[in-house]
């Protein structure tokens, strides 16, 4: 999503590297490579091996211009150094999960099907969502659901989760949310479990921590005139990006627009998930 905006603002005009820290299925990477000179190369990172395989197939026509690495964007500096990338003309971070991960991965990101409650972006390491919701205290669950999901009924939901433990599947979590929120208070435009699923996924993968770390490392990798773009889908994440960008201004950086860019109406109609997307772009001044 926001492909036109990403291409317009992040497409390199000269030789150098682009780093896509969340390459996913390769959509943004493909658009950037297609519109850049042949001297531009791309380093794509992703923690999800299945997504990386899909990106590899999609980007195969670009041959040696592409280097794909299984790594989290929280290790941006180390991944760049390990692959001979000393500086980049553009860096992109597209936060959250892809439609494929939500709908077809079978790893419990979505409430639309009853699947194992996993939610790990890298399914080979770390604690599953089931382990997390069964381990945390009621107070810890309430905090996560409120902070990461902006869920007004976080305390009720946390209480319901603890009451229904152990939870093993997405269906178990949906049932807990439904039992914790009065039917009259269910949102009209969202599934009642949307915010809770987002919060648990963000906690499982420590997404705010990864974002803080990537934002600490990315600016130093930019060439003079280079740009860092971040697409966020959560007001808390956008707040982190906004505050970080503004704190960097005295060090020779500038945000291109005072307000984030959002999707056009036709994009939202084609993909309703795009409605909350916000793109901010930071430039390292020449």
Coordinates of C-alpha atoms in Angstrom, one line a residue:
X1 CA 0.0 0.0 0.0
X2 CA 1.0 3.6 -0.6
X3 CA 3.2 2.3 -3.4
X4 CA 2.9 5.5 -5.5
X5 CA 3.9 7.7 -2.5
X6 CA 6.8 5.4 -1.6
X7 CA 8.1 5.4 -5.1
X8 CA 7.8 9.2 -5.5
X9 CA 9.5 9.9 -2.2
X10 CA 12.1 7.1 -1.8
X11 CA 13.1 6.2 -5.4
X12 CA 16.9 6.8 -5.7
X13 CA 18.0 9.0 -8.6
X14 CA 21.5 7.6 -8.6
X15 CA 23.7 4.6 -7.9
X16 CA 23.5 3.1 -4.4
X17 CA 21.6 0.8 -2.1
X18 CA 17.9 0.7 -1.0
X19 CA 17.2 -1.2 2.2
X20 CA 13.7 -2.6 2.6
X21 CA 13.6 -3.6 6.2
X22 CA 10.3 -5.3 5.9
X23 CA 10.4 -6.7 2.4
X24 CA 7.4 -9.0 2.9
X25 CA 6.1 -10.3 -0.5
X26 CA 8.2 -7.7 -2.4
X27 CA 5.6 -5.2 -3.5
X28 CA 7.4 -2.0 -2.5
X29 CA 10.8 -3.5 -3.4
X30 CA 9.6 -4.4 -6.9
X31 CA 8.2 -0.9 -7.5
X32 CA 11.4 0.8 -6.3
X33 CA 13.6 -1.4 -8.5
X34 CA 11.4 -0.9 -11.6
X35 CA 11.5 2.9 -11.3
X36 CA 15.2 3.2 -10.3
X37 CA 18.4 3.2 -12.4
X38 CA 19.9 -0.3 -13.0
X39 CA 22.8 0.8 -10.8
X40 CA 20.5 0.7 -7.7
X41 CA 20.6 -2.4 -5.6
X42 CA 18.2 -3.6 -2.9
X43 CA 18.8 -5.3 0.4
X44 CA 15.6 -6.8 1.6
X45 CA 15.1 -8.1 5.2
X46 CA 12.3 -10.1 6.7
X47 CA 11.9 -12.3 9.8
X48 CA 9.3 -14.5 8.1
X49 CA 10.9 -17.2 6.0
X50 CA 7.7 -17.9 4.0
X51 CA 7.3 -14.2 3.1
X52 CA 11.0 -14.1 2.1
X53 CA 10.5 -17.0 -0.3
X54 CA 7.6 -15.3 -1.9
X55 CA 9.7 -12.1 -2.3
X56 CA 12.5 -14.1 -3.8
X57 CA 10.2 -15.4 -6.5
X58 CA 8.8 -12.0 -7.2
X59 CA 12.1 -10.2 -7.4
X60 CA 14.0 -12.9 -9.3
X61 CA 13.9 -11.0 -12.6
X62 CA 16.1 -8.3 -11.0
X63 CA 18.9 -10.9 -10.5
X64 CA 22.0 -9.6 -8.8
X65 CA 20.4 -6.3 -8.0
X66 CA 18.6 -8.0 -5.1
X67 CA 20.0 -9.5 -1.9
X68 CA 17.5 -11.0 0.5
X69 CA 18.2 -11.8 4.1
X70 CA 16.2 -13.5 6.8
X71 CA 16.5 -10.9 9.6
X72 CA 14.4 -8.6 11.7
X73 CA 14.6 -4.9 10.9
X74 CA 15.7 -4.4 14.5
X75 CA 19.1 -5.7 13.4
X76 CA 19.3 -3.2 10.5
X77 CA 22.8 -2.0 11.2
X78 CA 24.3 -5.5 11.6
X79 CA 22.4 -6.9 8.6
X80 CA 23.7 -4.0 6.4
X81 CA 27.3 -4.4 7.5
X82 CA 27.1 -8.2 7.0
X83 CA 26.1 -7.7 3.4
X84 CA 28.5 -5.0 2.5
X85 CA 26.1 -2.1 2.7
X86 CA 27.9 0.8 4.3
X87 CA 25.2 3.4 3.4
X88 CA 21.9 3.6 1.7
X89 CA 20.1 6.1 -0.4
X90 CA 16.7 5.0 0.9
X91 CA 15.4 2.9 3.7
X92 CA 11.8 1.7 4.1
X93 CA 10.0 0.2 7.1
X94 CA 6.5 -1.0 6.4
X95 CA 5.2 -2.0 9.9
X96 CA 2.5 -4.6 10.8
X97 CA 1.7 -7.7 8.9
X98 CA 0.7 -8.4 5.3
X99 CA -2.7 -9.5 4.0
X100 CA -1.1 -12.9 3.2
X101 CA 0.1 -13.3 6.8
X102 CA -3.4 -12.4 8.1
X103 CA -5.4 -14.6 5.8
X104 CA -3.4 -17.5 4.6
X105 CA -0.4 -18.2 6.9
X106 CA -2.3 -20.4 9.3
X107 CA -0.2 -19.0 12.2
X108 CA -3.0 -17.3 14.1
X109 CA -2.7 -13.7 13.1
X110 CA -6.4 -13.5 12.1
X111 CA -9.7 -14.1 14.0
X112 CA -11.4 -15.2 10.8
X113 CA -10.3 -18.9 11.2
X114 CA -9.7 -21.1 14.2
X115 CA -5.9 -21.7 14.1
X116 CA -3.1 -22.3 16.6
X117 CA -2.5 -19.1 18.6
X118 CA 1.0 -18.4 17.5
X119 CA 1.4 -14.9 15.9
X120 CA 5.2 -15.0 15.7
X121 CA 6.6 -13.2 12.6
X122 CA 9.5 -15.7 12.9
X123 CA 7.9 -19.0 13.8
X124 CA 11.2 -20.6 14.6
X125 CA 12.0 -18.5 17.7
X126 CA 10.4 -16.8 20.7
X127 CA 7.2 -17.2 22.7
X128 CA 3.9 -17.9 21.0
X129 CA 0.8 -15.8 21.6
X130 CA -0.7 -18.8 23.5
X131 CA 2.2 -19.0 25.9
X132 CA 2.1 -15.2 26.4
X133 CA -1.7 -14.9 27.1
X134 CA -1.5 -17.9 29.4
X135 CA 1.5 -16.6 31.3
X136 CA 0.9 -12.9 31.9
X137 CA -1.0 -11.5 34.9
X138 CA -4.4 -9.9 34.4
X139 CA -2.8 -6.5 35.0
X140 CA -0.1 -7.1 32.4
X141 CA -2.6 -8.3 29.8
X142 CA -4.8 -5.2 30.4
X143 CA -1.9 -2.9 29.9
X144 CA -0.8 -4.5 26.7
X145 CA -4.3 -4.6 25.2
X146 CA -4.9 -1.0 26.2
X147 CA -1.5 0.4 25.0
X148 CA -1.0 -1.6 21.9
X149 CA -4.6 -2.1 20.9
X150 CA -6.1 1.1 22.2
X151 CA -9.0 -1.1 23.4
X152 CA -11.3 0.7 25.8
X153 CA -12.5 -2.6 27.3
X154 CA -9.0 -3.8 28.0
X155 CA -9.6 -4.6 31.7
X156 CA -12.7 -6.6 31.0
X157 CA -11.0 -8.6 28.2
X158 CA -8.0 -9.3 30.4
X159 CA -10.2 -10.6 33.1
X160 CA -12.1 -12.8 30.6
X161 CA -8.8 -14.2 29.2
X162 CA -7.6 -15.2 32.7
X163 CA -11.0 -16.7 33.6
X164 CA -10.9 -18.9 30.4
X165 CA -7.3 -20.0 30.5
X166 CA -5.6 -22.0 29.1
X167 CA -6.2 -20.6 25.6
X168 CA -4.8 -22.6 22.6
X169 CA -6.4 -21.3 19.5
X170 CA -7.5 -18.0 17.9
X171 CA -11.1 -19.2 18.5
X172 CA -10.3 -19.4 22.2
X173 CA -9.1 -15.8 22.2
X174 CA -12.1 -14.5 20.2
X175 CA -14.4 -16.2 22.7
X176 CA -12.7 -14.6 25.6
X177 CA -12.9 -11.2 24.0
X178 CA -16.6 -11.7 23.2
X179 CA -17.4 -12.7 26.8
X180 CA -15.5 -9.8 28.2
X181 CA -17.1 -7.0 26.1
X182 CA -20.9 -6.3 26.5
X183 CA -22.7 -7.0 23.2
X184 CA -24.0 -3.5 23.1
X185 CA -20.5 -2.1 23.2
X186 CA -19.1 -4.1 20.3
X187 CA -17.8 -1.7 17.6
X188 CA -19.9 -1.3 14.5
X189 CA -17.0 -1.1 11.9
X190 CA -14.5 -3.5 13.4
X191 CA -14.6 -7.1 14.6
X192 CA -14.8 -7.0 18.4
X193 CA -11.4 -8.9 18.7
X194 CA -9.5 -6.7 16.2
X195 CA -7.8 -4.5 18.7
X196 CA -6.9 -7.4 21.1
X197 CA -5.4 -9.4 18.3
X198 CA -3.3 -6.5 17.2
X199 CA -2.1 -5.9 20.7
X200 CA -1.2 -9.5 21.4
X201 CA 0.7 -9.7 18.0
X202 CA 2.6 -6.6 18.8
X203 CA 3.6 -7.9 22.2
X204 CA 4.6 -11.4 20.9
X205 CA 7.0 -9.8 18.4
X206 CA 8.0 -6.8 20.6
X207 CA 7.1 -4.6 17.6
X208 CA 7.5 -1.3 19.5
X209 CA 11.0 -2.3 20.8
X210 CA 12.0 -3.3 17.3
X211 CA 10.8 0.0 15.9
X212 CA 12.8 2.0 18.5
X213 CA 15.9 0.0 17.7
X214 CA 15.5 0.4 13.9
X215 CA 14.9 4.1 14.2
X216 CA 18.1 4.4 16.3
X217 CA 20.2 2.8 13.6
X218 CA 18.7 3.8 10.3
X219 CA 19.5 7.5 10.2
X220 CA 23.3 6.9 10.4
X221 CA 23.1 4.6 7.4
X222 CA 21.6 7.2 5.1
X223 CA 23.8 9.0 2.6
X224 CA 23.5 12.9 2.5
X225 CA 20.2 13.5 0.8
X226 CA 19.1 9.9 1.6
X227 CA 15.6 9.2 3.0
X228 CA 14.0 7.0 5.6
X229 CA 10.3 6.2 5.1
X230 CA 8.1 4.5 7.7
X231 CA 4.6 3.2 7.1
X232 CA 2.7 2.7 10.4
X233 CA -0.8 1.5 11.1
X234 CA -1.1 2.3 14.8
X235 CA -1.2 5.7 16.5
X236 CA 1.4 4.6 19.1
X237 CA 3.8 3.6 16.3
X238 CA 3.2 6.8 14.4
X239 CA 3.9 8.7 17.7
X240 CA 7.2 7.0 18.1
X241 CA 8.2 7.8 14.5
X242 CA 7.1 11.4 14.8
X243 CA 9.0 12.0 18.0
X244 CA 12.1 10.3 16.7
X245 CA 12.1 12.3 13.5
X246 CA 11.7 15.6 15.3
X247 CA 14.4 14.8 17.8
X248 CA 16.8 14.3 14.9
X249 CA 16.3 17.7 13.4
X250 CA 19.2 19.4 15.2
X251 CA 21.5 16.6 13.9
X252 CA 20.9 17.5 10.3
X253 CA 17.7 15.7 9.4
X254 CA 14.3 17.0 8.4
X255 CA 10.9 15.5 8.0
X256 CA 9.6 16.1 4.4
X257 CA 6.0 16.8 5.5
X258 CA 4.7 18.1 8.9
X259 CA 1.8 15.6 8.7
X260 CA 1.9 11.9 7.6
X261 CA 0.6 10.9 4.2
X262 CA -2.3 8.6 4.0
X263 CA -3.9 6.4 1.3
X264 CA -6.1 7.8 -1.4
X265 CA -9.8 6.9 -1.4
X266 CA -9.5 4.4 -4.3
X267 CA -6.8 2.5 -2.4
X268 CA -8.9 2.3 0.7
X269 CA -11.9 1.0 -1.4
X270 CA -9.6 -1.6 -2.9
X271 CA -8.0 -2.5 0.4
X272 CA -9.9 -1.4 3.5
X273 CA -6.9 -2.4 5.7
X274 CA -5.0 0.6 4.1
X275 CA -7.3 3.1 5.8
X276 CA -5.1 3.5 8.9
X277 CA -1.7 3.6 7.0
X278 CA 0.5 6.6 7.6
X279 CA 3.7 7.4 5.8
X280 CA 6.4 9.7 7.3
X281 CA 9.6 10.4 5.5
X282 CA 12.9 11.7 7.0
X283 CA 15.6 13.2 4.9
X284 CA 19.3 13.5 5.8
X285 CA 20.2 17.0 4.7
X286 CA 23.0 17.4 2.2

